[in-house]
Short mmCIF file of C-alpha atoms in Angstrom, two decimals:
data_model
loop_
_atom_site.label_atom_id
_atom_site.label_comp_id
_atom_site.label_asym_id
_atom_site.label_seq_id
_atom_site.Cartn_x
_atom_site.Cartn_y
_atom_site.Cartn_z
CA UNK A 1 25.61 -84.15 85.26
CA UNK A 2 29.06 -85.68 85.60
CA UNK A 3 31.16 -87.33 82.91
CA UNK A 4 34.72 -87.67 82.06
CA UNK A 5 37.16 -85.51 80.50
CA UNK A 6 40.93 -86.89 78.76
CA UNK A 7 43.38 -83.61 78.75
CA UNK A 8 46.79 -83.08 77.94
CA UNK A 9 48.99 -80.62 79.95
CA UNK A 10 52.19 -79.77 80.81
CA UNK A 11 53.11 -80.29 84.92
CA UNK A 12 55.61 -78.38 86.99
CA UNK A 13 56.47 -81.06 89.98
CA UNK A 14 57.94 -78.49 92.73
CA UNK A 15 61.63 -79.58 93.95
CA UNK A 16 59.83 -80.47 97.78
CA UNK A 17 57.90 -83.08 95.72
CA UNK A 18 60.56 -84.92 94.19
CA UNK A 19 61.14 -87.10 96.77
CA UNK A 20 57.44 -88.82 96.22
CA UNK A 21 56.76 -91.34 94.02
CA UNK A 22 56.02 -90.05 90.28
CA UNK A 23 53.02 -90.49 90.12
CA UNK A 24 51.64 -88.89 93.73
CA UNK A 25 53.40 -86.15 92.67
CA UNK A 26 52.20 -85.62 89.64
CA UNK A 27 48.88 -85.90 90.83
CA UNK A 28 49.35 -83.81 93.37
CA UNK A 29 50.35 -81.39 91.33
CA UNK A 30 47.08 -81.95 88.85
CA UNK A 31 44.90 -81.52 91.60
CA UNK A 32 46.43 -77.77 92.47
CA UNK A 33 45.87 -77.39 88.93
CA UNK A 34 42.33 -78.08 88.09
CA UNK A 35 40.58 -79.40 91.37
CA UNK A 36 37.46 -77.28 92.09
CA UNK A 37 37.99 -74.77 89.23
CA UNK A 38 35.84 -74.11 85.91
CA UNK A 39 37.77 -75.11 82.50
CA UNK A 40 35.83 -74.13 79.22
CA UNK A 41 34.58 -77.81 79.62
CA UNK A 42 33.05 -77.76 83.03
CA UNK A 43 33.87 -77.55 86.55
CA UNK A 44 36.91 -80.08 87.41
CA UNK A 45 35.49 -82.40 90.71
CA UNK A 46 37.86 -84.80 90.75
CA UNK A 47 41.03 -86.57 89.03
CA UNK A 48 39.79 -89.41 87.67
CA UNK A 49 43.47 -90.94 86.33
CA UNK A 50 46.95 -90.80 84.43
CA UNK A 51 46.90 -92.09 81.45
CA UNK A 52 50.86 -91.16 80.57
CA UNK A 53 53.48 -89.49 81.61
CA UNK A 54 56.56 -87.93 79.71
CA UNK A 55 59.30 -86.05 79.84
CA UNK A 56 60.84 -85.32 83.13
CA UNK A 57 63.11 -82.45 82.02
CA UNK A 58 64.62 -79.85 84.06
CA UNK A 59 64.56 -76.56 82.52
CA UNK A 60 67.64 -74.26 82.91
CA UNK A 61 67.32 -71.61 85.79
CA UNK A 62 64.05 -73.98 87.34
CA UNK A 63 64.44 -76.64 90.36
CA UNK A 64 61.34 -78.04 89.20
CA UNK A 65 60.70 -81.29 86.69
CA UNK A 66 58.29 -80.42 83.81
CA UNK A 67 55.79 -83.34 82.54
CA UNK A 68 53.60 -83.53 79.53
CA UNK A 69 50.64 -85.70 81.08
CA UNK A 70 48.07 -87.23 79.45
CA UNK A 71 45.11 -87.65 82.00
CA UNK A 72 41.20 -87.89 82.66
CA UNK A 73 38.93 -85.62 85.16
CA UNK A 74 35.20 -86.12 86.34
CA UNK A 75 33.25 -82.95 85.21
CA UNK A 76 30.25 -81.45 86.38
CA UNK A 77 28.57 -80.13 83.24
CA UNK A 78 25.01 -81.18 83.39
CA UNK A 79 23.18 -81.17 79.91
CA UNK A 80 20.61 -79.02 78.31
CA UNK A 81 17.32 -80.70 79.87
CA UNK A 82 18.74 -82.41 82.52
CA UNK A 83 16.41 -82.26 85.77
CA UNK A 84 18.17 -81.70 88.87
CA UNK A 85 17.74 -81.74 92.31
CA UNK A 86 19.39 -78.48 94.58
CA UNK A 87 18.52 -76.54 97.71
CA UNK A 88 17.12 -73.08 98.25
CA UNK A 89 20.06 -70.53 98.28
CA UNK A 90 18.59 -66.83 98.20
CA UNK A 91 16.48 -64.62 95.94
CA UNK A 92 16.36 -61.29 95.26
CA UNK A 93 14.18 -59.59 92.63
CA UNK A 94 15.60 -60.95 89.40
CA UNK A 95 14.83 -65.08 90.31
CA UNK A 96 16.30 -67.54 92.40
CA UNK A 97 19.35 -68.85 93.22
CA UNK A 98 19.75 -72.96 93.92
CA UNK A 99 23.06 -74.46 95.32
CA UNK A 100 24.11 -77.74 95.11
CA UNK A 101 26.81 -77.74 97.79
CA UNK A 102 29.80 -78.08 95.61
CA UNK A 103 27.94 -75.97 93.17
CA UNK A 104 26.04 -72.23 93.64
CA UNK A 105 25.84 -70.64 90.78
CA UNK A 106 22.23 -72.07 89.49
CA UNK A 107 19.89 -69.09 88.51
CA UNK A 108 16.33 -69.45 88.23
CA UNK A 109 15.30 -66.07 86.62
CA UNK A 110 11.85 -64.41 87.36
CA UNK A 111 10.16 -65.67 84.36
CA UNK A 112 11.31 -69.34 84.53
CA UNK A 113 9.00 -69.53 88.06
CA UNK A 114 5.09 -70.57 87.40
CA UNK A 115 3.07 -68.08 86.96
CA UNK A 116 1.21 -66.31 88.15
CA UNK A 117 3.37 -65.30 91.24
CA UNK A 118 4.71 -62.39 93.14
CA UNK A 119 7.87 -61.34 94.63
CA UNK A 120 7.53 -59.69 98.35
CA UNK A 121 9.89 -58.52 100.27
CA UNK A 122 10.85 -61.48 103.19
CA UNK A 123 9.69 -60.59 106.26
CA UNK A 124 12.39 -62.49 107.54
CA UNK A 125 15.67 -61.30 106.22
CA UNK A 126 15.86 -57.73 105.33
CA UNK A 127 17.51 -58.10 102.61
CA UNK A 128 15.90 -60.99 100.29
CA UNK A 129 12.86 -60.65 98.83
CA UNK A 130 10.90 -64.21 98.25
CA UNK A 131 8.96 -65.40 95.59
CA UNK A 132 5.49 -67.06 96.12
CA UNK A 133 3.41 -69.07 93.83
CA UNK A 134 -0.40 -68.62 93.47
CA UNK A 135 -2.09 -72.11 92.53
CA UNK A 136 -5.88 -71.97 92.90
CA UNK A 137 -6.46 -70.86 96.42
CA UNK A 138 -3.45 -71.78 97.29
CA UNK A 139 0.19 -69.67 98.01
CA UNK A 140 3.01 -71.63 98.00
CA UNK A 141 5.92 -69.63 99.47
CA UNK A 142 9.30 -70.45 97.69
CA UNK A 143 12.49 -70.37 100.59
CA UNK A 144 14.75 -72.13 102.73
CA UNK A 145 12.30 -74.45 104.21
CA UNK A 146 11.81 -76.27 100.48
CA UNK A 147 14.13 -79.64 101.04
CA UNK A 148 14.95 -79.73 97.87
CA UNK A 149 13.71 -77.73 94.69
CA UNK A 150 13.87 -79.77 91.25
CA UNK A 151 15.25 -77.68 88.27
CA UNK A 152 15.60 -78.00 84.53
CA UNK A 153 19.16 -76.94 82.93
CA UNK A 154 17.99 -74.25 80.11
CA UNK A 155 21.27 -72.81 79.57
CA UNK A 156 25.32 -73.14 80.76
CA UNK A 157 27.52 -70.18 80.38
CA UNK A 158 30.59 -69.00 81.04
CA UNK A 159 31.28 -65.16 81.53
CA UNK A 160 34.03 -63.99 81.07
CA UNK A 161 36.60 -62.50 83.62
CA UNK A 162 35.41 -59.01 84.19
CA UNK A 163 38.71 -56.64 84.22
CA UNK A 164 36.58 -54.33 86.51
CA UNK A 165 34.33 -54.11 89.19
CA UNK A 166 32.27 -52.39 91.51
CA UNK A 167 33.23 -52.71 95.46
CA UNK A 168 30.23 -54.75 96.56
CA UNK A 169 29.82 -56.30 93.63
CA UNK A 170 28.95 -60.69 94.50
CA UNK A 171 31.80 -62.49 93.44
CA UNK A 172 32.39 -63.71 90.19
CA UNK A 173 30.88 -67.18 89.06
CA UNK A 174 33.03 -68.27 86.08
CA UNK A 175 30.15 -71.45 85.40
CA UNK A 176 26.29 -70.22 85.16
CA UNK A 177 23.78 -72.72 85.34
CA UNK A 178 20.43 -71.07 84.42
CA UNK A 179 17.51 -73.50 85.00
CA UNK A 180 13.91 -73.41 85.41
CA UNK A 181 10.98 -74.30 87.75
CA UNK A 182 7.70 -73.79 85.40
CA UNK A 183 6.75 -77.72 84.47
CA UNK A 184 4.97 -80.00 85.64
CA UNK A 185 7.68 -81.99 88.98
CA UNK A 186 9.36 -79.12 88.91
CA UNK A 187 10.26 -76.10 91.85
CA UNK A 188 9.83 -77.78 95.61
CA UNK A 189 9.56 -81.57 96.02
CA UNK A 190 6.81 -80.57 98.72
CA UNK A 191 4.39 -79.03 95.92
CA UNK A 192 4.31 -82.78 94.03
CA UNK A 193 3.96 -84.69 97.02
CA UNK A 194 1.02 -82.35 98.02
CA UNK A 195 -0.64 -83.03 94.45
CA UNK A 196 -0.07 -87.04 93.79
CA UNK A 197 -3.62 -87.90 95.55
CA UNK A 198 -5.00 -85.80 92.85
CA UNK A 199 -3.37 -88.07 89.77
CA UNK A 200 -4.44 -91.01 88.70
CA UNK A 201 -1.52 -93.52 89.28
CA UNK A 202 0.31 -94.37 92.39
CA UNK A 203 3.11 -97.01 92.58
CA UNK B 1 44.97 -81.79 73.13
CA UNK B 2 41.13 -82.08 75.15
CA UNK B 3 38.66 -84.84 74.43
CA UNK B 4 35.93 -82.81 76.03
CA UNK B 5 33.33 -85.88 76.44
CA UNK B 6 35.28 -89.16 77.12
CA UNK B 7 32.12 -90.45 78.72
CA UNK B 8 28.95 -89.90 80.82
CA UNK B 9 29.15 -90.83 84.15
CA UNK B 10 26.17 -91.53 86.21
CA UNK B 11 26.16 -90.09 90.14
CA UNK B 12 26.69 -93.78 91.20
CA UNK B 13 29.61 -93.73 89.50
CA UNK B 14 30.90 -90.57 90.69
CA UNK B 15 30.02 -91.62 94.10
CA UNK B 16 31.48 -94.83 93.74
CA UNK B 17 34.86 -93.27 92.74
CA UNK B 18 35.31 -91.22 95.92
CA UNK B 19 34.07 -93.90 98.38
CA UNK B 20 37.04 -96.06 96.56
CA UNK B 21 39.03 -93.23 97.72
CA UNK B 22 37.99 -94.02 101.16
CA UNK B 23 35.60 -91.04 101.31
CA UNK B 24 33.06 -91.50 104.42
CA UNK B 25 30.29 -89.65 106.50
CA UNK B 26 33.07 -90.15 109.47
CA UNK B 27 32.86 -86.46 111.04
CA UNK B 28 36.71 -86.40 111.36
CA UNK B 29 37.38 -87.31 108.04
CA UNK B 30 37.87 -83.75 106.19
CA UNK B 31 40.83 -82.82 108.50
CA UNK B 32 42.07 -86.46 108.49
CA UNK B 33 41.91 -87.36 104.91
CA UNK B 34 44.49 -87.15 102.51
CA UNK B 35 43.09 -88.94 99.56
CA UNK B 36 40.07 -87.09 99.58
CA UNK B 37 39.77 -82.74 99.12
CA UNK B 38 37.40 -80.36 100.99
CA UNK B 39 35.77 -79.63 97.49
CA UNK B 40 35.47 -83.53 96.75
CA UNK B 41 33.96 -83.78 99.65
CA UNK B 42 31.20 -81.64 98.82
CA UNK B 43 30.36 -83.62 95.95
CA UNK B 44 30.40 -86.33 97.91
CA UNK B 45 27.60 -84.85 100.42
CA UNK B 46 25.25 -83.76 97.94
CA UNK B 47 25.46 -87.31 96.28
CA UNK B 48 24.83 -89.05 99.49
CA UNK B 49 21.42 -87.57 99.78
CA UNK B 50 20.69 -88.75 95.94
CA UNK B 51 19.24 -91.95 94.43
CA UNK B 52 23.24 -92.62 94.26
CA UNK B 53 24.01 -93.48 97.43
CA UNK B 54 21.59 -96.82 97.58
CA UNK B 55 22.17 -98.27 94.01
CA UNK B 56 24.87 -100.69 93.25
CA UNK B 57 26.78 -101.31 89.96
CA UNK B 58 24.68 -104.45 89.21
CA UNK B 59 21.33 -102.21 89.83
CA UNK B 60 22.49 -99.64 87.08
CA UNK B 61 23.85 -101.63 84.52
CA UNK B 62 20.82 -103.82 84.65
CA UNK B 63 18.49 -100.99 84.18
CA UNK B 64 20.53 -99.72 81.74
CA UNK B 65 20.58 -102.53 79.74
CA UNK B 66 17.16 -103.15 79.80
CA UNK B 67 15.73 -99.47 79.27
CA UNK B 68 17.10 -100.21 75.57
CA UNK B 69 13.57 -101.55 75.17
CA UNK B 70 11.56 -97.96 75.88
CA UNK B 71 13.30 -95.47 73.50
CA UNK B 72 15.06 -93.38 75.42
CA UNK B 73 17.64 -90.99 74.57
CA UNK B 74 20.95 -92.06 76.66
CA UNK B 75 21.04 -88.89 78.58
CA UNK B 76 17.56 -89.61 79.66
CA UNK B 77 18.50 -92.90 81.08
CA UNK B 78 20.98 -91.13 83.00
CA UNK B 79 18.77 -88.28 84.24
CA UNK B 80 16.24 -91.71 85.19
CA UNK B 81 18.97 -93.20 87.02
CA UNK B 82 20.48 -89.94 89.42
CA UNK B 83 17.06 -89.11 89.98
CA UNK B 84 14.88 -92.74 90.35
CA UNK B 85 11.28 -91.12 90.02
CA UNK B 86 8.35 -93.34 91.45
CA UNK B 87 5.63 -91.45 89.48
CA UNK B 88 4.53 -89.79 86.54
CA UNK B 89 4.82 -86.45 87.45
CA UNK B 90 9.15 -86.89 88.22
CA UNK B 91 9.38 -89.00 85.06
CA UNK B 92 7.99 -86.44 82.62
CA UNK B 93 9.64 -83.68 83.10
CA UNK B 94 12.95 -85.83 82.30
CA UNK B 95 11.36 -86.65 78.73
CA UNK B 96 11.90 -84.33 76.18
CA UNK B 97 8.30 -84.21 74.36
CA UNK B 98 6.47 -87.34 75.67
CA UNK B 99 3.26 -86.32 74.19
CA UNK B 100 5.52 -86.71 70.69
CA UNK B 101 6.65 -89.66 71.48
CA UNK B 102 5.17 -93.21 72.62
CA UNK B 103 6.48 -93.68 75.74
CA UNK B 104 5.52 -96.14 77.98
CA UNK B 105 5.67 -94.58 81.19
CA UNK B 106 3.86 -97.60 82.97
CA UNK B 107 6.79 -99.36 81.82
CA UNK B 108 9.70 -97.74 82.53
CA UNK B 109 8.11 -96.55 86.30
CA UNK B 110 7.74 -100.58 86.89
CA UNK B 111 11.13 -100.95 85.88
CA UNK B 112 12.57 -98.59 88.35
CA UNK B 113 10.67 -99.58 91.33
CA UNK B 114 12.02 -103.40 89.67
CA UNK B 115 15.76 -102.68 89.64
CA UNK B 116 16.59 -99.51 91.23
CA UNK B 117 16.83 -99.33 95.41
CA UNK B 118 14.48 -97.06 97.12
CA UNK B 119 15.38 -93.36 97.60
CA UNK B 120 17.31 -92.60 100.65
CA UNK B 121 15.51 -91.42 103.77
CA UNK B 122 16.36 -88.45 104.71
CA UNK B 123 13.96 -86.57 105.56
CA UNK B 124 13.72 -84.54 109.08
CA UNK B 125 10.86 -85.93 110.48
CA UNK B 126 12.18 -89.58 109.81
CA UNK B 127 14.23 -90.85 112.78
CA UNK B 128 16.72 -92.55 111.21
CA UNK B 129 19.29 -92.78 108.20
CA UNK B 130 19.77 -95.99 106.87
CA UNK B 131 22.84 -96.03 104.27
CA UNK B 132 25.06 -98.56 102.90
CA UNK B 133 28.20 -98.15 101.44
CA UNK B 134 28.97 -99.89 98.46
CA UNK B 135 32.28 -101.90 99.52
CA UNK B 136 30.62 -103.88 101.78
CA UNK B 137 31.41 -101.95 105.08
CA UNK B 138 28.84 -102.04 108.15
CA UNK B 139 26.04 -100.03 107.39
CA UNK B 140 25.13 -97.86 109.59
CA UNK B 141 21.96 -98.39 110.87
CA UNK B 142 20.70 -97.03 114.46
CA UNK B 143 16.88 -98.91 115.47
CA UNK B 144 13.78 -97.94 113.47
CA UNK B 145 10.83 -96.99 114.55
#
């Protein structure tokens, strides 16, 4: 889900920082820029490295030294296919929503959960309504007592910035992951561990 | 000027970068740390409770290397890696199409219970959370049951 990025960009070092060595302050600087935010390649998790650094000028009327740096960052941009492993964030009527700590925007929509199922309102949060899974006899209630709930990436988009919006509307997520639940290992680790008796290998 | 893809990287790696930053389960360390960020450290959490946190360079290249054998797409490698299944039912749904293809799922299972560590425990109702960093430092290791 992670892999590396090379960008070039130009780098405003602030007059406070001139006193550091080049290049702390140039990667100080990079991770203001980029650290924890969504590019059009990914979300930016960490700065990997400089490759170069040029330039140096001051422009008229600006304390600050401008760079052009060349220079890599680790990406989270997991793959069409890719099977992941997340926690339980909240659902409403539309699907699921997964978090991976650094990451919450993963959306499990309503018909990406095996079937057949049925979303009920959760007795426990007024709010939420929770989805449950019918498998034979069986109900298999899907919340925040799963450990962890394996996914499959379908789809990554990025929205664009919405110029308006409504008061309570949630907060805009620039980086949708959209996975789904309906294979076989996938959804709660719980549900596979419950089954493996019933298959024919076992390491 | 953006080379979008200069390289997969697999969790270890990722994980391996930010303990070489000094990152650490150390309950003090978000205020105290300068080399690592609040958001890096997040990564680093969620890693910690992957396959990622018990393998070692050595483990993953090997396996890498010798997965060449089994057909496998390289992004299916890397999904086998991050995720270390132990059966059939968490390798297949990393495949795309296995009933396509002849895979040998015997095989490549073997191989990862051959050369990759064991998951890490961290499940509630286990008492204890073994870990070892990879630099070498003390693991931290209270008495099992």
């Amino acid at each position: 889900m992670f892999c590396l990025s090379e960008l070039e960009d130009t780098v405003r070092v602030p007059p406070s920082d001139l006193n550091l060595p080049l290049e702390v302050a140039i990667k100080k600087a990079l991770q203001k820029l980029f650290l924890d935010k969504v590019l059009s390649i990914g979300l930016c998790v960490s700065i990997y490295g400089i490759k170069s650094i040029e330039g140096g000028f001051v422009l008229p009327g600006d304390g600050a030294a401008t760079y052009k740096v060349v220079f890599r960052i680790v990406v989270f941009r997991p793959f069409v296919g890719e099977v992941i492993a997340a926690k339980f964030k909240e659902s409403d009527s539309n699907g699921l929503r997964l978090t991976l700590g650094f990451f919450e925007d993963v959306y499990v929509p309503a018909p990406l959960i095996p079937t057949p199922n049925r979303c009920e309102p959760d007795p426990y949060n007024r709010n939420q309504m929770r989805w449950v899974w019918k498998y034979g006899d069986d109900e298999f209630i899907i919340d925040d007592s799963c450990q962890q709930i394996k996914f499959r990436v379908e789809n990554i988009s990025y929205p664009p910035v919405p110029t308006e919006r409504a008061e309570d509307a949630k907060p805009f997520a620039p980086m949708v992951v959209t996975g789904t639940i309906d294979d076989d290992g996938l959804g709660p680790v719980s549900w596979w561990e419950a089954c493996a008796p019933i298959s024919d290998d076992e390491d | 000027r953006v080379k979008a893809n200069a390289g997969a990287l697999t969790n270890f790696e990722v994980l391996d970068l930010l303990n070489s930053r000094g990152a650490s389960k150390d309950t003090t360390r978000v205020i105290a740390s300068e080399t690592v960020s609040r958001s890096e450290y997040k990564v680093y959490d969620y890693l910690m409770e992957t396959a990622a946190s018990t393998q070692t360079r050595d483990s993953v290249t090997k396996f890498s290397d010798k997965c060449k054998g089994f057909k496998l797409a390289k992004a299916e490698i890397l999904n086998i890696i991050n995720l270390r299944p132990s059966s059939d039912v968490e390798l297949t749904p990393i495949l795309e199409k296995p009933d396509e293809r002849e895979i040998d799922i015997e095989g490549i299972l073997a191989l990862v219970q051959e050369l990759l560590p064991p998951l890490p425990t961290v499940e509630a109702h286990k008492e204890n959370e073994q870990e070892e960093t990879e630099d070498g430092e003390q693991p931290n290791m209270e008495t099992s049951v």
